[in-house]
XYZ file of C-alpha atoms in Angstrom:
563
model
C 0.000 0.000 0.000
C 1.255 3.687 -0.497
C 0.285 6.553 0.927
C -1.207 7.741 -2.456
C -3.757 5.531 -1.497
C -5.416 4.476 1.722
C -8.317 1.487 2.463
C -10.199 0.757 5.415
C -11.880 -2.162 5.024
C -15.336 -3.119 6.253
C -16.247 -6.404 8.480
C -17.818 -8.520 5.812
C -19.945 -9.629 8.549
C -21.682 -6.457 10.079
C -25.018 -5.314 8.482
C -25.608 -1.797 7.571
C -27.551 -0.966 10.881
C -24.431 -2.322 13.165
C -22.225 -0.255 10.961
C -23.597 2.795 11.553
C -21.230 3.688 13.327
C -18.098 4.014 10.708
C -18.573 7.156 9.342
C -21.204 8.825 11.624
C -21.628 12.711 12.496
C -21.800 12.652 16.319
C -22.402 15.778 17.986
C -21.276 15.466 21.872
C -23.594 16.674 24.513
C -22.226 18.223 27.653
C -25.437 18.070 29.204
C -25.255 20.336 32.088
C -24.488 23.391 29.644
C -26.445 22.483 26.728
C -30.329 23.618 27.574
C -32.111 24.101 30.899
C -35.780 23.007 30.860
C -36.522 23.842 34.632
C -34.800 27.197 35.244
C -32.339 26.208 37.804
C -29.276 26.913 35.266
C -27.907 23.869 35.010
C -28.965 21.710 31.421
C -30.855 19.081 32.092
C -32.395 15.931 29.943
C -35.747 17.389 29.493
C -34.115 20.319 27.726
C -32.228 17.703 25.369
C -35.677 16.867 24.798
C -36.582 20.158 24.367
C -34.282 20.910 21.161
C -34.671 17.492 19.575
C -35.843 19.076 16.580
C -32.575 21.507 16.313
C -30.382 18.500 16.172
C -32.214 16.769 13.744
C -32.137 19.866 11.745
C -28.218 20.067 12.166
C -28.168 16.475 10.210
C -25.936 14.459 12.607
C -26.321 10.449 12.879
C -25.610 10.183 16.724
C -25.427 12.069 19.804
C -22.871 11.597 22.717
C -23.497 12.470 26.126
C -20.983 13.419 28.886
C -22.013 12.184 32.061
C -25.991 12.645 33.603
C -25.245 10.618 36.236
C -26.022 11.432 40.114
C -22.623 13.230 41.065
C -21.448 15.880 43.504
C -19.792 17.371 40.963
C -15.943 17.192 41.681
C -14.758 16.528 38.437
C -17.671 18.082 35.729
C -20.185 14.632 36.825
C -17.037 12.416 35.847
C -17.322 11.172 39.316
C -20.112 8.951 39.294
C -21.927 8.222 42.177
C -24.446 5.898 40.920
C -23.990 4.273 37.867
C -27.759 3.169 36.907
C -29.270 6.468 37.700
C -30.050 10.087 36.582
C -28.758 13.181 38.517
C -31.828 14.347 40.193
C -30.975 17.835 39.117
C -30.861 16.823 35.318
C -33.872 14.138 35.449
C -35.415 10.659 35.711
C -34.781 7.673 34.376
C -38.475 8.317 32.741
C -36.718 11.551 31.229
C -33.984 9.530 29.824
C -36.546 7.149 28.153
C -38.036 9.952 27.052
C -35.013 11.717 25.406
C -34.541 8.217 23.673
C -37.235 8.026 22.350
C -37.473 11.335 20.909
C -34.204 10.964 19.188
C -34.833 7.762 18.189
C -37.609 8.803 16.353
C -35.415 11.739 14.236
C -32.987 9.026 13.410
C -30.327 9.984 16.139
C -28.569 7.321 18.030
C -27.739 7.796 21.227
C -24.021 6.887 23.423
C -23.806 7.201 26.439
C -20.338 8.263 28.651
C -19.336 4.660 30.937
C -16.544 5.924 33.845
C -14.859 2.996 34.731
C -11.322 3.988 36.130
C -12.922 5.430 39.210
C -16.429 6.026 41.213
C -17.115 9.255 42.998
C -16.400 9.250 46.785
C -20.205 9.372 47.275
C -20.820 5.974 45.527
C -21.871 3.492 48.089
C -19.489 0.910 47.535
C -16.758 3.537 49.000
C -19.350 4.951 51.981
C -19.495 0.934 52.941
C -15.795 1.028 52.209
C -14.904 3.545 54.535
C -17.076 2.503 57.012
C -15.888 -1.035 56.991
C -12.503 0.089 57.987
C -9.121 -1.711 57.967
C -8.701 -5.119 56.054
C -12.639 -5.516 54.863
C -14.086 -6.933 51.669
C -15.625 -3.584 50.887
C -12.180 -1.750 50.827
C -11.203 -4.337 48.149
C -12.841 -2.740 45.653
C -10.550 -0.218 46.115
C -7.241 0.530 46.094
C -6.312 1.227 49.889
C -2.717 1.444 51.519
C -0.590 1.486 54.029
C 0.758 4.655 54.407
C 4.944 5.402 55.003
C 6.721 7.159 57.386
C 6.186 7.339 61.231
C 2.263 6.068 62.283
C 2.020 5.794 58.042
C 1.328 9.510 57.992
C 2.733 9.593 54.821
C 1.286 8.703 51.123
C 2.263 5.252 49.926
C 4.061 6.779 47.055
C 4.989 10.567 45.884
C 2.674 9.763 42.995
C 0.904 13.456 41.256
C -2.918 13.217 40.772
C -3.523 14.718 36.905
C -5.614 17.135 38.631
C -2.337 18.092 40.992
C -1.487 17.476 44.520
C -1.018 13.419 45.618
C -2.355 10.740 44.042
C -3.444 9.494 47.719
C -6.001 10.519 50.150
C -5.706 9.931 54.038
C -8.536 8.656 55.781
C -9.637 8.648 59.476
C -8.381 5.358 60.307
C -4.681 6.260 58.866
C -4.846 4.616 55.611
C -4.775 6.243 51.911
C -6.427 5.336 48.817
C -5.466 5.699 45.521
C -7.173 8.477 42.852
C -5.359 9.334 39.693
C -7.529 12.398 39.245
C -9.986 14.152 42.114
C -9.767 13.156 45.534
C -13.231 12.620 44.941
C -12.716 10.195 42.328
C -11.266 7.036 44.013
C -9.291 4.784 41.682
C -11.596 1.394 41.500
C -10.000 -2.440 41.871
C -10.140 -3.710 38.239
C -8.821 -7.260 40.337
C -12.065 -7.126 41.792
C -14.799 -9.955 39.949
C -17.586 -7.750 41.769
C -16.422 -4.469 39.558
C -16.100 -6.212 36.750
C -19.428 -7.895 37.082
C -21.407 -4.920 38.192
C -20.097 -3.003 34.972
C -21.125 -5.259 32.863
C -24.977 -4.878 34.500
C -24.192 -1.358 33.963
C -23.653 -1.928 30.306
C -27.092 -3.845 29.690
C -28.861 -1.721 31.924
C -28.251 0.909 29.395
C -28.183 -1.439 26.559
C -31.924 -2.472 27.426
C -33.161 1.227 27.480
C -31.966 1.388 24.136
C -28.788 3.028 24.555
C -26.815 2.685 20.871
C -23.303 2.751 21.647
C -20.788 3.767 25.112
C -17.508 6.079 25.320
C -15.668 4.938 27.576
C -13.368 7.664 29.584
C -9.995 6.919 30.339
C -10.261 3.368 28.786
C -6.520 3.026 29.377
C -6.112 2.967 32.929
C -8.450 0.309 34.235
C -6.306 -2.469 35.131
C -2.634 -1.527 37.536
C 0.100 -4.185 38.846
C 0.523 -2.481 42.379
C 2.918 -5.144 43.869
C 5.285 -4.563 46.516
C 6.630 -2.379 46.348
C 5.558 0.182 44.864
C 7.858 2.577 42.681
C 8.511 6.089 43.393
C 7.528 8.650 40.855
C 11.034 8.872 38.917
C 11.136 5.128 38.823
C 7.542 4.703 37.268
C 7.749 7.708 35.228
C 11.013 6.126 33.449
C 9.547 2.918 32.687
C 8.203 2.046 29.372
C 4.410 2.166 28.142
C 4.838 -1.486 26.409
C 1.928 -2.999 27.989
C 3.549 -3.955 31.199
C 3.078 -0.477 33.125
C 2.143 -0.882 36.694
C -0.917 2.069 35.884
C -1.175 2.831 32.345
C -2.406 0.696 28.973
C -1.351 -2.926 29.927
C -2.391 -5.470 28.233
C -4.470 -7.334 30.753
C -6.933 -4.278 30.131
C -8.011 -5.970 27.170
C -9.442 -8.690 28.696
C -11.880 -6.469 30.239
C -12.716 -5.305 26.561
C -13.247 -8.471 25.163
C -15.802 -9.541 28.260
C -17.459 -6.085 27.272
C -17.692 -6.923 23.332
C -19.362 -10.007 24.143
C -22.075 -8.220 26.021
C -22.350 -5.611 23.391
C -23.044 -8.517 21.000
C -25.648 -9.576 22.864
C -27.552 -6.964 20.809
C -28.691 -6.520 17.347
C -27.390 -4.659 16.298
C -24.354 -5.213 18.574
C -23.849 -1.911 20.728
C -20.676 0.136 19.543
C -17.927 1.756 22.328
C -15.444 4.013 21.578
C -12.318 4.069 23.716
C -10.581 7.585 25.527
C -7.351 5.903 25.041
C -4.120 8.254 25.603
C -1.265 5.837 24.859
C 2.402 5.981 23.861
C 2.157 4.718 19.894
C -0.677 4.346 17.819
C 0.276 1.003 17.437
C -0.880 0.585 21.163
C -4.229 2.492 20.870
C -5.094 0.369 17.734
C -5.617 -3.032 19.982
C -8.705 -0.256 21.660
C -10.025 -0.035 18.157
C -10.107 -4.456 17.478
C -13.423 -5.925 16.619
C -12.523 -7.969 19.712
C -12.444 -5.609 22.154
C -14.681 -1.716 21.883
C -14.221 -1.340 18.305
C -13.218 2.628 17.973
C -10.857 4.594 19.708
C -10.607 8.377 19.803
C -7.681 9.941 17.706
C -6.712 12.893 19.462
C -3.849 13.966 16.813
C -5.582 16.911 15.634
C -6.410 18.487 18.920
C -2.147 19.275 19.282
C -1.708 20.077 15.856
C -1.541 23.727 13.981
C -3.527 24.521 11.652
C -0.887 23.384 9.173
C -1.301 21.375 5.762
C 1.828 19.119 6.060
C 0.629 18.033 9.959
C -2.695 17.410 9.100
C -1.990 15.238 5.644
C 0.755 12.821 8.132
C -2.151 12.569 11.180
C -4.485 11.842 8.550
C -2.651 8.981 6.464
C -1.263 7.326 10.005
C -4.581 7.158 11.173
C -6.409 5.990 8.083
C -3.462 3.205 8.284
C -3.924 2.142 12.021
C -8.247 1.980 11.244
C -7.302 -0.285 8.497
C -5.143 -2.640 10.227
C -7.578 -3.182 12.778
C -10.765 -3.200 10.589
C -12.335 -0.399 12.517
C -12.382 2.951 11.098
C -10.861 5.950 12.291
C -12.257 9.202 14.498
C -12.096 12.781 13.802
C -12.140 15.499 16.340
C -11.530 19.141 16.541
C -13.361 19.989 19.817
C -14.556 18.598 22.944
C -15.253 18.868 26.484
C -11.545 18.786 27.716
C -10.018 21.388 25.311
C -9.520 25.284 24.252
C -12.240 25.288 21.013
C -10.609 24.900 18.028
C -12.638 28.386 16.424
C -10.094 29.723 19.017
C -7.139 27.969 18.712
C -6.602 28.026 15.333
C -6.751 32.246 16.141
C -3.787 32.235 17.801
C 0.008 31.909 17.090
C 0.843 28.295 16.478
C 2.683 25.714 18.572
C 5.450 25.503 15.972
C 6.325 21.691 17.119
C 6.341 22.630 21.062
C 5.186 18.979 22.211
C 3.492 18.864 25.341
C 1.605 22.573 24.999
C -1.233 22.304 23.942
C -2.945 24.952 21.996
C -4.764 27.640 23.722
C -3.459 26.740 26.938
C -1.253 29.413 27.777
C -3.620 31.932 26.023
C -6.345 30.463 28.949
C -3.202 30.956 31.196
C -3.149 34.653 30.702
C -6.366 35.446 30.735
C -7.723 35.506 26.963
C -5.539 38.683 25.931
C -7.534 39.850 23.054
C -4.130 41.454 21.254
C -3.406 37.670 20.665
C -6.201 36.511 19.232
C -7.314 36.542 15.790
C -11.236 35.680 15.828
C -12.000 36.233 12.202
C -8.662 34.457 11.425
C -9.678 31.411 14.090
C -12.928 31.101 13.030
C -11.973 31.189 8.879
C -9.766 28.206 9.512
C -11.902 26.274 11.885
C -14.666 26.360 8.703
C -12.032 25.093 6.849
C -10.804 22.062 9.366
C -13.897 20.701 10.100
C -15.087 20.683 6.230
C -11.845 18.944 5.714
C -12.268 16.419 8.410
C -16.906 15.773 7.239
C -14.409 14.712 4.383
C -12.639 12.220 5.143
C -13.796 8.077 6.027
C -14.377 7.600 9.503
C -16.590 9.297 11.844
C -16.482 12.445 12.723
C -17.497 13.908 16.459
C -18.468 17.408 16.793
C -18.703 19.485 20.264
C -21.646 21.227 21.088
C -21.604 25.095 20.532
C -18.882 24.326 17.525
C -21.743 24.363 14.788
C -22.122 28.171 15.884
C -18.357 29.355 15.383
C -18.144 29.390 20.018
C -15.221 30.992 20.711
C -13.114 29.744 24.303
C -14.100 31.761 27.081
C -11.229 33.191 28.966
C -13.037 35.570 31.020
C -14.096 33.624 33.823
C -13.328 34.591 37.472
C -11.909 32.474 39.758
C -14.873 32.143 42.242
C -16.709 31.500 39.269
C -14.730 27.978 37.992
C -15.749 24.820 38.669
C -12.936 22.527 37.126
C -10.570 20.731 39.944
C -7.779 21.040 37.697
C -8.278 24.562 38.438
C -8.601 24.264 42.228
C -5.776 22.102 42.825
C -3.005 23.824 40.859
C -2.592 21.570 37.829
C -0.835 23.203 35.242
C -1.590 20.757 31.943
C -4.974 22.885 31.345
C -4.081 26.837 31.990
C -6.777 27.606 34.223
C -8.743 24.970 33.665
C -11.902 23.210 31.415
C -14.657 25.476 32.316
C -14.056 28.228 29.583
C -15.072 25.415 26.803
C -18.003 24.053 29.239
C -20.089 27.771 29.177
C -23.963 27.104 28.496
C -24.872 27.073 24.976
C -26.495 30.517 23.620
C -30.049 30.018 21.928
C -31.407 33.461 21.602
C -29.608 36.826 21.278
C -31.027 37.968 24.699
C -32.713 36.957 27.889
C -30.850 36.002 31.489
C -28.865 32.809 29.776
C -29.430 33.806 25.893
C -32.174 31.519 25.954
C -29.973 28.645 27.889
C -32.505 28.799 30.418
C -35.297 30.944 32.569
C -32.458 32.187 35.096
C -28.728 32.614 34.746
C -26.415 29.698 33.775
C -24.119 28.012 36.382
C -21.404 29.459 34.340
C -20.804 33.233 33.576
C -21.656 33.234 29.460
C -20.130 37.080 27.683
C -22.156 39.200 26.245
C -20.801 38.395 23.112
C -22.269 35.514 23.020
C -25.245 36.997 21.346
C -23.247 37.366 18.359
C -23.490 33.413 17.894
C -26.737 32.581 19.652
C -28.867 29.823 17.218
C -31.564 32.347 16.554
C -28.726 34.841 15.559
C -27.543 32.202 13.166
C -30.780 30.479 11.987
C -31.666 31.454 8.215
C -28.548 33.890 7.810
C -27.039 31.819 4.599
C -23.399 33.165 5.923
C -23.337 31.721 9.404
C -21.705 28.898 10.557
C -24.955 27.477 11.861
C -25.659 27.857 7.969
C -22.571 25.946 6.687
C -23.034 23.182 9.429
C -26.203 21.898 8.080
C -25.178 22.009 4.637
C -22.315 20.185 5.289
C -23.969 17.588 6.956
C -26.316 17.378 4.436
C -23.776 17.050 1.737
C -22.474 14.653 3.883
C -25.101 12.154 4.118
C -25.965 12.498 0.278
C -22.205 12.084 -0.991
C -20.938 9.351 1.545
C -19.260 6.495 -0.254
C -16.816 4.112 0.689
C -14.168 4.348 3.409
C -11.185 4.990 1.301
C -9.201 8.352 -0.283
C -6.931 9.078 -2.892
C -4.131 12.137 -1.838
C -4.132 14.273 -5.322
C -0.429 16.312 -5.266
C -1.224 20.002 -5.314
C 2.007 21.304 -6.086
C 1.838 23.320 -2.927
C 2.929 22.172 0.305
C 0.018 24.534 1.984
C -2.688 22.689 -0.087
C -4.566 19.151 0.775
C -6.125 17.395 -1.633
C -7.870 14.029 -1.868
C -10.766 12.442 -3.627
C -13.332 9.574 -2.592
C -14.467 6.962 -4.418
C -17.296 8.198 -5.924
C -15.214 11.172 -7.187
C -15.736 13.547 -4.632
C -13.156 15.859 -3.968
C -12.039 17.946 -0.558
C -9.173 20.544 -1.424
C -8.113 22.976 1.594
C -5.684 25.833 0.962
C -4.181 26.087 4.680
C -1.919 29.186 2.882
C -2.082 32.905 2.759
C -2.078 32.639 -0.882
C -5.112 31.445 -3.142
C -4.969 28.233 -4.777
C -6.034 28.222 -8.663
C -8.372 24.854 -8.708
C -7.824 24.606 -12.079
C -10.070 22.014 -14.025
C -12.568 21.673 -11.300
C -13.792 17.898 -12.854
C -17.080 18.448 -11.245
C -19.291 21.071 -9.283
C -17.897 22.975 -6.732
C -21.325 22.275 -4.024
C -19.817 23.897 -0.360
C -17.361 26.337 -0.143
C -16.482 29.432 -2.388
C -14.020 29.849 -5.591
C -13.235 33.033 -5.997
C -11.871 33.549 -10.102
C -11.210 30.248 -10.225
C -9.581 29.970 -7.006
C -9.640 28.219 -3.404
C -9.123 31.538 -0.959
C -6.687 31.130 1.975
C -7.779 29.482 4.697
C -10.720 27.502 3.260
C -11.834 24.272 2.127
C -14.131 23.610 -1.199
C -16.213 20.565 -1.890
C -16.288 19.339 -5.401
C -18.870 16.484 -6.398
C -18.917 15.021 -9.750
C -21.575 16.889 -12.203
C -24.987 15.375 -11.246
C -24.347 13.957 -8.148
C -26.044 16.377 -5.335
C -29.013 17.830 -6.503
């Protein structure tokens, strides 16, 4: 194979309706920010319910929610206190039928978020744990320790949390558990047959209310080899991610996958799961992606990369390779929950191969100075992106307020942020998750622009009426605008999972072709690109004199095709 062309091959034995999945639009839900039906400002189900109609208007296949769980909170509802339930504050489990249903019945499929790495501190297997005390079964399905130094007053280890501080919490009776993120969050005993078996209840609990697919969050760090004894942080930090790391992707962890796929199977069609799998090669997150174990995991390339042609042609064909090896296909993602929006990102100076910054960070850092920040620029090239990436095979996963051009919000105060990150002095974030997380805006006035009857739970600019939906709706310009026809185009000129790179003659310019002859060209220069012989109709994007302006992408479908 060459990189001139690139195959991903479907399962000859999946149907249409269990492949959905392959090259689906799924637009992620953050549910507490994206509508509030009651007026308490935080979203709940019933106001997913509410704008049913506005997704199926958008044109996406599937929607992904983050966590709706009962939760305190701690980390954004990633610390799950009940796994079977609905926050009280966001719904019922009569809701969630309901919100099913209702997108069900516009064609949307629905996944769900599944937490697995960790519980919330509130979750009544760690209130019985903590209760039980010293040496009980109920601690066991946890990881408790011994602690070091005189009377153990010590953590086990000098093990960082991601969210800062010790990865070890004290508790009355002198001994310390083990969270990799919140202290909240306590790290769960993957060792333990009654976690694995009560996750897999969890999975057909959801599975029987019609639930289409999971993502699973932080798939890589279920199972951990914590002999004695235990490594300090140098030590573990310098040993290699080859499977056999005491905490992160080892190989055992797959065996929990392939339990799961035979549940999913269970199903027709079978139930899909995408894996949150941050790993050291993509050779390693590819075994995520096997039809034995979830089937799809996320590619985050894209969400470290500049806005920069020869970057995004290399992410592309290494990714379209791995998909292809494993007979899954490949995911797509400029935005979501976790990082500085990509309308802003792309706005501001580039990375320029600084690994381990990520983009928009240290803009977050300082406060959103508005000297550094292009929008027009940001927002020009984020158009052009994500027409790039509806493109290409493989599915693509969108991030709620992205479809109306959001910008990051930098201007939040600190009494006013709710990420732990923030709290607890991690640095890998700037100040934090929340500026990405502001309620969505509807209308182009009212408390919450139309988020809810009262304010939001988090502080929304007043220029968000500039991109609130009714703002957007009907104006052919908006992004709003170019979402749905893009997704429209989408469906109409979808073919097989395959591309063909067609050389440019300009390192700045991508092009590629489908199968059916549909062409994607994006000019990621400051220089227009002359298309030349078009070989078709140019149906989303603008030529200008024959050209492809800077900064934008052009769709080209063979005469005839799209209506």
């Amino acid at each position: 194979m060459t990189d001139a062309t690139l195959t991903e091959t479907r399962n000859d034995h999946t149907s249409d309706a269990a492949a959905w999945w392959r090259q689906a639009a799924v637009y992620q839900i953050y549910p507490r920010s994206f509508a509030d039906a009651n007026g308490d400002g935080l979203g709940d189900i019933p106001g997913i319910v509410s704008r049913a109609d506005y997704l199926a208007e958008l044109g996406i296949d599937a929607v992904w929610l983050s966590p709706f769980y009962p939760s305190a909170l701690a980390d954004g509802g990633y610390d799950v206190a009940d796994y079977r339930n609905v926050d009280p504050r966001l719904g019922t489990l009569d809701d969630f039928d309901d919100m099913v249903a209702a997108l069900h019945a516009r064609g949307i499929r629905v996944v769900v978020d599944i937490v697995p790495n960790h519980s919330s501190d509130l979750h009544e297997w760690f209130r019985e744990a903590l209760a039980a005390g010293r040496g009980s079964a109920a601690r066991e399905r946890y990881i408790f320790r011994e602690g070091a130094g005189p009377d153990g007053a010590e953590p086990p280890t000098d093990w960082g949390a991601a969210f800062g501080g010790s990865a070890w919490e004290r508790v009355e009776d002198g001994q310390w558990y083990l969270h990799s993120f919140a202290p909240e969050q306590p790290d769960l005993n993957w060792d333990h047959p009654e976690v694995r078996e009560d996750f897999l209840k969890t999975l057909r609990f959801w599975s029987d209310r019609g639930v289409d697919g999971f993502r699973i969050d932080v798939a890589h760090m279920l199972t951990k080899d914590l002999s004695e004894p235990l490594p300090d942080r140098a030590a573990l930090d310098a040993l290699p991610h080859d499977g056999n790391h005491p905490l992160h992707d080892r190989d055992d962890v797959h065996e929990v996958y392939a339990e799961w796929r035979r549940v999913f199977n269970e199903y027709d069609p079978p139930r899909t799961a995408v894996a949150e799998a941050w790993v050291s090669t993509p050779e390693r997150r590819a075994r995520y992606a096997s039809a034995e174990g979830l089937g799809q995991a996320f590619n985050f390339d894209l969400l470290v990369a500049d806005f920069d042609a020869p970057s995004f042609r290399t992410i592309i064909t290494d990714n379209l390779a791995q998909a292809r090896a494993t007979g899954s296909s490949t995911t797509w993602v400029l935005s979501n929950h976790d990082v500085t929006r990509h309308a802003t990102r792309y706005g501001l100076a580039p990375l320029a191969g600084r690994e381990g910054v990520k983009q928009g960070v240290e803009w977050v850092r300082d406060g959103g100075p508005a000297d550094q920040l292009d929008r027009e620029l940001g927002l020009r090239r984020a158009h052009a992106a994500t027409l790039l990436l509806l493109g290409l095979p493989g599915s693509t996963y969108l991030y709620q307020g992205e479809e109306l051009g959001l910008q990051e919000v930098a201007e939040i105060a600190p009494e006013q942020r709710q990420d732990p990150s923030f709290f607890r002095g991690a640095d890998f974030d700037g100040l934090g998750r929340d500026g990405c997380r502001v309620p969505l805006p509807w209308t182009a006035s009212g408390p919450s622009f139309g988020f809810g009857a009262s304010e939001a739970h988090l502080p929304q600019p007043a220029w968000f009426a500039e991109y609130a939906v009714d703002a957007e709706d009907g104006d052919p310009s908006s992004t709003l605008t170019l979402y749905r026809e893009a997704l429209r185009l989408r469906h109409l000129l979808q073919t097989e999972e395959s591309l063909e790179w067609i050389e440019t003659g300009r390192a700045d310019v991508l092009r590629f072709a489908r199968p059916n002859g549909w062409q994607i060209v994006t000019n990621f220069g400051s220089e227009p690109f002359d298309l030349g012989e078009a070989a078709g109709d140019v149906v989303l994007g603008a030529v200008v004199d024959g050209a492809v302006p800077a900064d934008s992408t052009v769709w080209i479908a063979p005469a005839g095709l799209v209506a």
